[in-house]
Amino acid sequence: MHPIHDHDPLMFLAVALAAKRRPAELVDVVAAIDLLQIAIPGEQRFIDSFARLAEAGLLLGRDDGLALTPAGLALFEALPKLSDGEERVFSVKQALAAYTPGIAEPLSAIEPAAVTAAIAAHRTAAAGPAKNLLVPKPKPAETSKSRPGQRQRKPMPARRKH
């Protein structure tokens, strides 16, 4: 894929992380960038990166969000898993440099206002108790002492007085 801009690997990795189970909305992509602990780029850089990734055949836009194409998924699965944010972005950049573009997927126009709203929604959520929209919320501690697979003992019979 040529040319590769600085934000293209970040956007690819963020969409891959956010769209693991279902197509990602823009706020999910922003949360994934924040999860990688990298500064969130401006609205126009978002839109340009998404357009370049779609032209290379790695990203597709659906009615319910953004997702990776099968070629994009194959590229993501070939990446090393155990590394921090900056190392993962660098490995994605190397993989994108070696990638030969496939069939381009049409990407519906993403409005700058939608990106601005997604960034604002993520910042609002970050100010609350959730901190990041991609991290699951903590479950409340269970108060019962029984655990699955463990049975309750019968109480001992009362002693008789003789």
JSON list of C-alpha atoms in Angstrom, two decimals:
[
{"chain": "A", "resi": 1, "resn": "MET", "atom": "CA", "xyz": [0.00, 0.00, 0.00]},
{"chain": "A", "resi": 2, "resn": "HIS", "atom": "CA", "xyz": [1.64, 3.22, -1.09]},
{"chain": "A", "resi": 3, "resn": "PRO", "atom": "CA", "xyz": [1.80, 5.92, 0.23]},
{"chain": "A", "resi": 4, "resn": "ILE", "atom": "CA", "xyz": [1.49, 5.16, 3.93]},
{"chain": "A", "resi": 5, "resn": "HIS", "atom": "CA", "xyz": [0.75, 8.15, 6.10]},
{"chain": "A", "resi": 6, "resn": "ASP", "atom": "CA", "xyz": [1.50, 8.31, 9.81]},
{"chain": "A", "resi": 7, "resn": "HIS", "atom": "CA", "xyz": [-2.09, 7.77, 10.93]},
{"chain": "A", "resi": 8, "resn": "ASP", "atom": "CA", "xyz": [-2.96, 4.90, 8.56]},
{"chain": "A", "resi": 9, "resn": "PRO", "atom": "CA", "xyz": [-1.41, 2.13, 10.74]},
{"chain": "A", "resi": 10, "resn": "LEU", "atom": "CA", "xyz": [-3.03, 3.61, 13.83]},
{"chain": "A", "resi": 11, "resn": "MET", "atom": "CA", "xyz": [-6.47, 3.72, 12.19]},
{"chain": "A", "resi": 12, "resn": "PHE", "atom": "CA", "xyz": [-6.07, 0.17, 10.84]},
{"chain": "A", "resi": 13, "resn": "LEU", "atom": "CA", "xyz": [-5.13, -1.16, 14.26]},
{"chain": "A", "resi": 14, "resn": "ALA", "atom": "CA", "xyz": [-7.90, 0.79, 16.00]},
{"chain": "A", "resi": 15, "resn": "VAL", "atom": "CA", "xyz": [-10.57, -0.53, 13.62]},
{"chain": "A", "resi": 16, "resn": "ALA", "atom": "CA", "xyz": [-9.19, -4.06, 14.01]},
{"chain": "A", "resi": 17, "resn": "LEU", "atom": "CA", "xyz": [-9.38, -3.83, 17.81]},
{"chain": "A", "resi": 18, "resn": "ALA", "atom": "CA", "xyz": [-12.78, -2.16, 17.88]},
{"chain": "A", "resi": 19, "resn": "ALA", "atom": "CA", "xyz": [-14.41, -4.43, 15.28]},
{"chain": "A", "resi": 20, "resn": "LYS", "atom": "CA", "xyz": [-13.44, -7.83, 16.67]},
{"chain": "A", "resi": 21, "resn": "ARG", "atom": "CA", "xyz": [-16.99, -8.96, 17.44]},
{"chain": "A", "resi": 22, "resn": "ARG", "atom": "CA", "xyz": [-19.14, -6.58, 15.43]},
{"chain": "A", "resi": 23, "resn": "PRO", "atom": "CA", "xyz": [-18.66, -3.63, 13.08]},
{"chain": "A", "resi": 24, "resn": "ALA", "atom": "CA", "xyz": [-17.20, -0.67, 14.97]},
{"chain": "A", "resi": 25, "resn": "GLU", "atom": "CA", "xyz": [-18.80, 2.72, 15.32]},
{"chain": "A", "resi": 26, "resn": "LEU", "atom": "CA", "xyz": [-16.62, 5.83, 15.27]},
{"chain": "A", "resi": 27, "resn": "VAL", "atom": "CA", "xyz": [-16.73, 6.16, 19.05]},
{"chain": "A", "resi": 28, "resn": "ASP", "atom": "CA", "xyz": [-15.41, 2.58, 19.33]},
{"chain": "A", "resi": 29, "resn": "VAL", "atom": "CA", "xyz": [-12.49, 3.47, 17.04]},
{"chain": "A", "resi": 30, "resn": "VAL", "atom": "CA", "xyz": [-11.70, 6.52, 19.19]},
{"chain": "A", "resi": 31, "resn": "ALA", "atom": "CA", "xyz": [-11.81, 4.33, 22.31]},
{"chain": "A", "resi": 32, "resn": "ALA", "atom": "CA", "xyz": [-9.42, 1.84, 20.69]},
{"chain": "A", "resi": 33, "resn": "ILE", "atom": "CA", "xyz": [-6.95, 4.63, 19.90]},
{"chain": "A", "resi": 34, "resn": "ASP", "atom": "CA", "xyz": [-7.15, 5.76, 23.51]},
{"chain": "A", "resi": 35, "resn": "LEU", "atom": "CA", "xyz": [-6.71, 2.15, 24.67]},
{"chain": "A", "resi": 36, "resn": "LEU", "atom": "CA", "xyz": [-3.46, 2.03, 22.68]},
{"chain": "A", "resi": 37, "resn": "GLN", "atom": "CA", "xyz": [-2.44, 5.16, 24.65]},
{"chain": "A", "resi": 38, "resn": "ILE", "atom": "CA", "xyz": [-1.78, 7.21, 21.54]},
{"chain": "A", "resi": 39, "resn": "ALA", "atom": "CA", "xyz": [-2.96, 10.77, 20.91]},
{"chain": "A", "resi": 40, "resn": "ILE", "atom": "CA", "xyz": [-6.23, 10.99, 19.00]},
{"chain": "A", "resi": 41, "resn": "PRO", "atom": "CA", "xyz": [-5.72, 12.60, 15.56]},
{"chain": "A", "resi": 42, "resn": "GLY", "atom": "CA", "xyz": [-7.88, 15.35, 14.08]},
{"chain": "A", "resi": 43, "resn": "GLU", "atom": "CA", "xyz": [-11.12, 14.81, 12.20]},
{"chain": "A", "resi": 44, "resn": "GLN", "atom": "CA", "xyz": [-9.73, 15.25, 8.69]},
{"chain": "A", "resi": 45, "resn": "ARG", "atom": "CA", "xyz": [-6.90, 12.78, 9.35]},
{"chain": "A", "resi": 46, "resn": "PHE", "atom": "CA", "xyz": [-9.50, 10.23, 10.46]},
{"chain": "A", "resi": 47, "resn": "ILE", "atom": "CA", "xyz": [-11.45, 10.63, 7.25]},
{"chain": "A", "resi": 48, "resn": "ASP", "atom": "CA", "xyz": [-8.37, 10.59, 5.00]},
{"chain": "A", "resi": 49, "resn": "SER", "atom": "CA", "xyz": [-6.93, 7.47, 6.66]},
{"chain": "A", "resi": 50, "resn": "PHE", "atom": "CA", "xyz": [-10.23, 5.62, 6.37]},
{"chain": "A", "resi": 51, "resn": "ALA", "atom": "CA", "xyz": [-10.45, 6.55, 2.68]},
{"chain": "A", "resi": 52, "resn": "ARG", "atom": "CA", "xyz": [-6.87, 5.32, 1.98]},
{"chain": "A", "resi": 53, "resn": "LEU", "atom": "CA", "xyz": [-7.48, 2.04, 3.83]},
{"chain": "A", "resi": 54, "resn": "ALA", "atom": "CA", "xyz": [-10.71, 1.49, 1.89]},
{"chain": "A", "resi": 55, "resn": "GLU", "atom": "CA", "xyz": [-8.96, 2.23, -1.43]},
{"chain": "A", "resi": 56, "resn": "ALA", "atom": "CA", "xyz": [-6.34, -0.40, -0.54]},
{"chain": "A", "resi": 57, "resn": "GLY", "atom": "CA", "xyz": [-9.07, -2.98, 0.07]},
{"chain": "A", "resi": 58, "resn": "LEU", "atom": "CA", "xyz": [-8.48, -3.29, 3.83]},
{"chain": "A", "resi": 59, "resn": "LEU", "atom": "CA", "xyz": [-11.49, -1.47, 5.27]},
{"chain": "A", "resi": 60, "resn": "LEU", "atom": "CA", "xyz": [-15.17, -1.46, 4.45]},
{"chain": "A", "resi": 61, "resn": "GLY", "atom": "CA", "xyz": [-17.98, 0.70, 5.68]},
{"chain": "A", "resi": 62, "resn": "ARG", "atom": "CA", "xyz": [-21.34, -0.81, 6.53]},
{"chain": "A", "resi": 63, "resn": "ASP", "atom": "CA", "xyz": [-24.57, 0.71, 7.68]},
{"chain": "A", "resi": 64, "resn": "ASP", "atom": "CA", "xyz": [-23.81, -0.42, 11.24]},
{"chain": "A", "resi": 65, "resn": "GLY", "atom": "CA", "xyz": [-20.13, 0.66, 11.32]},
{"chain": "A", "resi": 66, "resn": "LEU", "atom": "CA", "xyz": [-16.63, -0.03, 10.05]},
{"chain": "A", "resi": 67, "resn": "ALA", "atom": "CA", "xyz": [-15.02, -3.44, 9.63]},
{"chain": "A", "resi": 68, "resn": "LEU", "atom": "CA", "xyz": [-11.94, -5.02, 8.11]},
{"chain": "A", "resi": 69, "resn": "THR", "atom": "CA", "xyz": [-12.16, -6.90, 4.82]},
{"chain": "A", "resi": 70, "resn": "PRO", "atom": "CA", "xyz": [-10.93, -10.52, 4.69]},
{"chain": "A", "resi": 71, "resn": "ALA", "atom": "CA", "xyz": [-7.58, -9.19, 3.40]},
{"chain": "A", "resi": 72, "resn": "GLY", "atom": "CA", "xyz": [-7.46, -6.77, 6.33]},
{"chain": "A", "resi": 73, "resn": "LEU", "atom": "CA", "xyz": [-8.27, -9.54, 8.79]},
{"chain": "A", "resi": 74, "resn": "ALA", "atom": "CA", "xyz": [-5.51, -11.72, 7.35]},
{"chain": "A", "resi": 75, "resn": "LEU", "atom": "CA", "xyz": [-3.06, -8.84, 7.68]},
{"chain": "A", "resi": 76, "resn": "PHE", "atom": "CA", "xyz": [-4.14, -8.21, 11.28]},
{"chain": "A", "resi": 77, "resn": "GLU", "atom": "CA", "xyz": [-3.88, -11.88, 12.28]},
{"chain": "A", "resi": 78, "resn": "ALA", "atom": "CA", "xyz": [-0.32, -12.07, 10.92]},
{"chain": "A", "resi": 79, "resn": "LEU", "atom": "CA", "xyz": [0.84, -9.30, 13.29]},
{"chain": "A", "resi": 80, "resn": "PRO", "atom": "CA", "xyz": [2.73, -10.07, 16.51]},
{"chain": "A", "resi": 81, "resn": "LYS", "atom": "CA", "xyz": [0.35, -10.10, 19.46]},
{"chain": "A", "resi": 82, "resn": "LEU", "atom": "CA", "xyz": [2.51, -9.35, 22.49]},
{"chain": "A", "resi": 83, "resn": "SER", "atom": "CA", "xyz": [3.69, -5.78, 22.15]},
{"chain": "A", "resi": 84, "resn": "ASP", "atom": "CA", "xyz": [2.71, -2.34, 23.41]},
{"chain": "A", "resi": 85, "resn": "GLY", "atom": "CA", "xyz": [0.89, 0.36, 21.43]},
{"chain": "A", "resi": 86, "resn": "GLU", "atom": "CA", "xyz": [3.84, 2.01, 19.67]},
{"chain": "A", "resi": 87, "resn": "GLU", "atom": "CA", "xyz": [5.45, -1.33, 18.71]},
{"chain": "A", "resi": 88, "resn": "ARG", "atom": "CA", "xyz": [2.15, -2.64, 17.33]},
{"chain": "A", "resi": 89, "resn": "VAL", "atom": "CA", "xyz": [1.64, 0.50, 15.25]},
{"chain": "A", "resi": 90, "resn": "PHE", "atom": "CA", "xyz": [5.19, 0.16, 13.88]},
{"chain": "A", "resi": 91, "resn": "SER", "atom": "CA", "xyz": [4.61, -3.50, 12.97]},
{"chain": "A", "resi": 92, "resn": "VAL", "atom": "CA", "xyz": [1.35, -2.52, 11.23]},
{"chain": "A", "resi": 93, "resn": "LYS", "atom": "CA", "xyz": [3.24, 0.15, 9.30]},
{"chain": "A", "resi": 94, "resn": "GLN", "atom": "CA", "xyz": [5.74, -2.46, 8.11]},
{"chain": "A", "resi": 95, "resn": "ALA", "atom": "CA", "xyz": [2.94, -4.83, 7.15]},
{"chain": "A", "resi": 96, "resn": "LEU", "atom": "CA", "xyz": [1.13, -2.08, 5.23]},
{"chain": "A", "resi": 97, "resn": "ALA", "atom": "CA", "xyz": [4.35, -1.23, 3.39]},
{"chain": "A", "resi": 98, "resn": "ALA", "atom": "CA", "xyz": [4.67, -4.84, 2.24]},
{"chain": "A", "resi": 99, "resn": "TYR", "atom": "CA", "xyz": [0.96, -5.14, 1.36]},
{"chain": "A", "resi": 100, "resn": "THR", "atom": "CA", "xyz": [-0.11, -5.02, -2.26]},
{"chain": "A", "resi": 101, "resn": "PRO", "atom": "CA", "xyz": [-3.53, -3.37, -2.57]},
{"chain": "A", "resi": 102, "resn": "GLY", "atom": "CA", "xyz": [-6.47, -5.58, -3.41]},
{"chain": "A", "resi": 103, "resn": "ILE", "atom": "CA", "xyz": [-9.92, -4.79, -4.67]},
{"chain": "A", "resi": 104, "resn": "ALA", "atom": "CA", "xyz": [-11.08, -1.44, -3.34]},
{"chain": "A", "resi": 105, "resn": "GLU", "atom": "CA", "xyz": [-14.21, -1.45, -1.21]},
{"chain": "A", "resi": 106, "resn": "PRO", "atom": "CA", "xyz": [-16.57, 1.53, -1.39]},
{"chain": "A", "resi": 107, "resn": "LEU", "atom": "CA", "xyz": [-16.62, 3.52, 1.81]},
{"chain": "A", "resi": 108, "resn": "SER", "atom": "CA", "xyz": [-19.56, 5.72, 2.58]},
{"chain": "A", "resi": 109, "resn": "ALA", "atom": "CA", "xyz": [-18.67, 9.32, 3.30]},
{"chain": "A", "resi": 110, "resn": "ILE", "atom": "CA", "xyz": [-17.78, 9.99, 6.90]},
{"chain": "A", "resi": 111, "resn": "GLU", "atom": "CA", "xyz": [-18.72, 13.48, 8.00]},
{"chain": "A", "resi": 112, "resn": "PRO", "atom": "CA", "xyz": [-16.26, 15.52, 10.08]},
{"chain": "A", "resi": 113, "resn": "ALA", "atom": "CA", "xyz": [-19.14, 16.35, 12.44]},
{"chain": "A", "resi": 114, "resn": "ALA", "atom": "CA", "xyz": [-19.64, 12.63, 13.14]},
{"chain": "A", "resi": 115, "resn": "VAL", "atom": "CA", "xyz": [-15.96, 12.23, 13.99]},
{"chain": "A", "resi": 116, "resn": "THR", "atom": "CA", "xyz": [-16.08, 15.31, 16.23]},
{"chain": "A", "resi": 117, "resn": "ALA", "atom": "CA", "xyz": [-19.16, 13.90, 17.99]},
{"chain": "A", "resi": 118, "resn": "ALA", "atom": "CA", "xyz": [-17.44, 10.53, 18.49]},
{"chain": "A", "resi": 119, "resn": "ILE", "atom": "CA", "xyz": [-14.35, 12.17, 20.02]},
{"chain": "A", "resi": 120, "resn": "ALA", "atom": "CA", "xyz": [-16.55, 14.29, 22.29]},
{"chain": "A", "resi": 121, "resn": "ALA", "atom": "CA", "xyz": [-18.57, 11.22, 23.36]},
{"chain": "A", "resi": 122, "resn": "HIS", "atom": "CA", "xyz": [-15.40, 9.35, 24.21]},
{"chain": "A", "resi": 123, "resn": "ARG", "atom": "CA", "xyz": [-14.01, 12.27, 26.22]},
{"chain": "A", "resi": 124, "resn": "THR", "atom": "CA", "xyz": [-17.29, 12.51, 28.12]},
{"chain": "A", "resi": 125, "resn": "ALA", "atom": "CA", "xyz": [-17.17, 8.80, 28.92]},
{"chain": "A", "resi": 126, "resn": "ALA", "atom": "CA", "xyz": [-13.52, 9.09, 29.96]},
{"chain": "A", "resi": 127, "resn": "ALA", "atom": "CA", "xyz": [-14.47, 11.72, 32.52]},
{"chain": "A", "resi": 128, "resn": "GLY", "atom": "CA", "xyz": [-16.93, 9.27, 34.10]},
{"chain": "A", "resi": 129, "resn": "PRO", "atom": "CA", "xyz": [-16.28, 6.03, 35.96]},
{"chain": "A", "resi": 130, "resn": "ALA", "atom": "CA", "xyz": [-15.90, 3.90, 32.79]},
{"chain": "A", "resi": 131, "resn": "LYS", "atom": "CA", "xyz": [-12.64, 5.61, 31.64]},
{"chain": "A", "resi": 132, "resn": "ASN", "atom": "CA", "xyz": [-12.64, 3.76, 28.26]},
{"chain": "A", "resi": 133, "resn": "LEU", "atom": "CA", "xyz": [-15.63, 2.52, 26.27]},
{"chain": "A", "resi": 134, "resn": "LEU", "atom": "CA", "xyz": [-13.83, -0.63, 25.05]},
{"chain": "A", "resi": 135, "resn": "VAL", "atom": "CA", "xyz": [-12.87, -1.91, 28.49]},
{"chain": "A", "resi": 136, "resn": "PRO", "atom": "CA", "xyz": [-15.65, -3.95, 30.09]},
{"chain": "A", "resi": 137, "resn": "LYS", "atom": "CA", "xyz": [-17.21, -2.46, 33.18]},
{"chain": "A", "resi": 138, "resn": "PRO", "atom": "CA", "xyz": [-16.23, -4.13, 36.46]},
{"chain": "A", "resi": 139, "resn": "LYS", "atom": "CA", "xyz": [-18.71, -6.63, 37.83]},
{"chain": "A", "resi": 140, "resn": "PRO", "atom": "CA", "xyz": [-19.96, -6.18, 41.37]},
{"chain": "A", "resi": 141, "resn": "ALA", "atom": "CA", "xyz": [-18.46, -8.48, 43.96]},
{"chain": "A", "resi": 142, "resn": "GLU", "atom": "CA", "xyz": [-20.65, -11.45, 44.72]},
{"chain": "A", "resi": 143, "resn": "THR", "atom": "CA", "xyz": [-21.74, -11.65, 48.31]},
{"chain": "A", "resi": 144, "resn": "SER", "atom": "CA", "xyz": [-22.79, -15.29, 48.49]},
{"chain": "A", "resi": 145, "resn": "LYS", "atom": "CA", "xyz": [-20.21, -17.73, 49.79]},
{"chain": "A", "resi": 146, "resn": "SER", "atom": "CA", "xyz": [-21.19, -20.63, 47.59]},
{"chain": "A", "resi": 147, "resn": "ARG", "atom": "CA", "xyz": [-19.21, -21.23, 44.46]},
{"chain": "A", "resi": 148, "resn": "PRO", "atom": "CA", "xyz": [-20.27, -23.17, 41.40]},
{"chain": "A", "resi": 149, "resn": "GLY", "atom": "CA", "xyz": [-19.74, -26.90, 41.76]},
{"chain": "A", "resi": 150, "resn": "GLN", "atom": "CA", "xyz": [-19.65, -26.83, 45.55]},
{"chain": "A", "resi": 151, "resn": "ARG", "atom": "CA", "xyz": [-22.47, -28.23, 47.65]},
{"chain": "A", "resi": 152, "resn": "GLN", "atom": "CA", "xyz": [-23.64, -27.12, 50.99]},
{"chain": "A", "resi": 153, "resn": "ARG", "atom": "CA", "xyz": [-22.94, -29.48, 53.91]},
{"chain": "A", "resi": 154, "resn": "LYS", "atom": "CA", "xyz": [-25.74, -30.83, 56.00]},
{"chain": "A", "resi": 155, "resn": "PRO", "atom": "CA", "xyz": [-25.81, -29.35, 59.46]},
{"chain": "A", "resi": 156, "resn": "MET", "atom": "CA", "xyz": [-24.73, -31.68, 62.23]},
{"chain": "A", "resi": 157, "resn": "PRO", "atom": "CA", "xyz": [-27.57, -33.17, 64.23]},
{"chain": "A", "resi": 158, "resn": "ALA", "atom": "CA", "xyz": [-28.15, -31.56, 67.59]},
{"chain": "A", "resi": 159, "resn": "ARG", "atom": "CA", "xyz": [-26.69, -33.45, 70.55]},
{"chain": "A", "resi": 160, "resn": "ARG", "atom": "CA", "xyz": [-29.12, -34.99, 72.91]},
{"chain": "A", "resi": 161, "resn": "LYS", "atom": "CA", "xyz": [-28.74, -34.40, 76.60]},
{"chain": "A", "resi": 162, "resn": "HIS", "atom": "CA", "xyz": [-28.78, -37.55, 78.71]}
]
